[in-house]
């Protein structure tokens, strides 16, 4: 699933491609369950895209007429930009035709992606937690989130209602950077450990954005930008999917655990449990 750095990369690519300011002249829905809003095609037709931003793992298209189109790519979704009309790909779920003739396509092999069209974006986005790269996210905010709960670190950090945008890749990387075990109970962290975790979260996200996201394989469900460009952050990963390889810090073999039903990668020497 694309996480914060991948979604931010898509936002930047869409802006660079001149999608802001374009008008959607037509839309075709090939998998109706992708669209979570009734009467979607009629309501989106003729709308100008004023601005494109990100909130958590959502792409936010601010449309003319006080509408917001929210796109969540989920497990396998990608956005592709095509130069003109073409035969739909078998995995295209929604295709938008733009005023300049280009087509913006939601390509989603596993059919989990969702699109909302809302006047009040907070109906969906209001449930999300703090943005980890915003000024509002401080060591004190993180400390409050940790101290008020007795949860294992990994599932807490994956909880989108607390911190928006983190997923499996960047949580594993942040816990390695801060030398914390994913099963550590959140309320037991010291002030120094909390500061380390705060710095690590921001570090791995900034690095992921600078490397334009993480592409882990070559299949249709792996991340690629709208121009089919693959992210380079896989070369900067320290532990994620590196089980059996040496830890970059101490040389011990990276191991794989299951935490909160998620594959989890740690250095057993650097990230000791309680």
C-alpha angles and dihedrals in degrees: 000000000000110000131198097293093047094048091046089051090054091050091052092047092050091050092047089051091057097247091140106089095025120123123226104232097177141002132200123197114203097172109038095198090064088072114069095186128078120238089016100157095051093045096048098044112104095013119137118222105233101177141355121212140150133244115184105311093337125105107220119207110189104208131199111265097043095286127136124205110203118196122193112186095196117180104345110002123133134174115228125190116209126192095232146339114321141159108288117255112243088246097050108116101174128013124193120198112211130211092254091055097257122127126225109203132193103216111192121163095184096043096226098120118110136202123199126189110199142160089210108045090186089075085078106014095044091078093061124102131229121315106246095215095047124100088243089069105082135159087259092055091049091047091054091049091052100041096049093056136055098210134129110266099240099055090041092055091046091054105108092199089066105035118010123220105019118123139168098293099049096038090056090047094047093049090051092048090051093042092235126142114238091230094054111124109249097225092057097065117115122227090258092051091048090052090050091051092047092052091045094052092053092043097053093044093049090047091050092052092046088053091047095243138303122289110185103182145001100255127115092257096056122102120273131159123248089270090053089254114151122228117249099209092099087081090057098050113119101191114352109116090348096113111157093021122108120270108251089225106044108004097241116139114268111240133203123228134174111239120173088349091301128116105249129191124206144158104243091207100046096037105047119181126234 
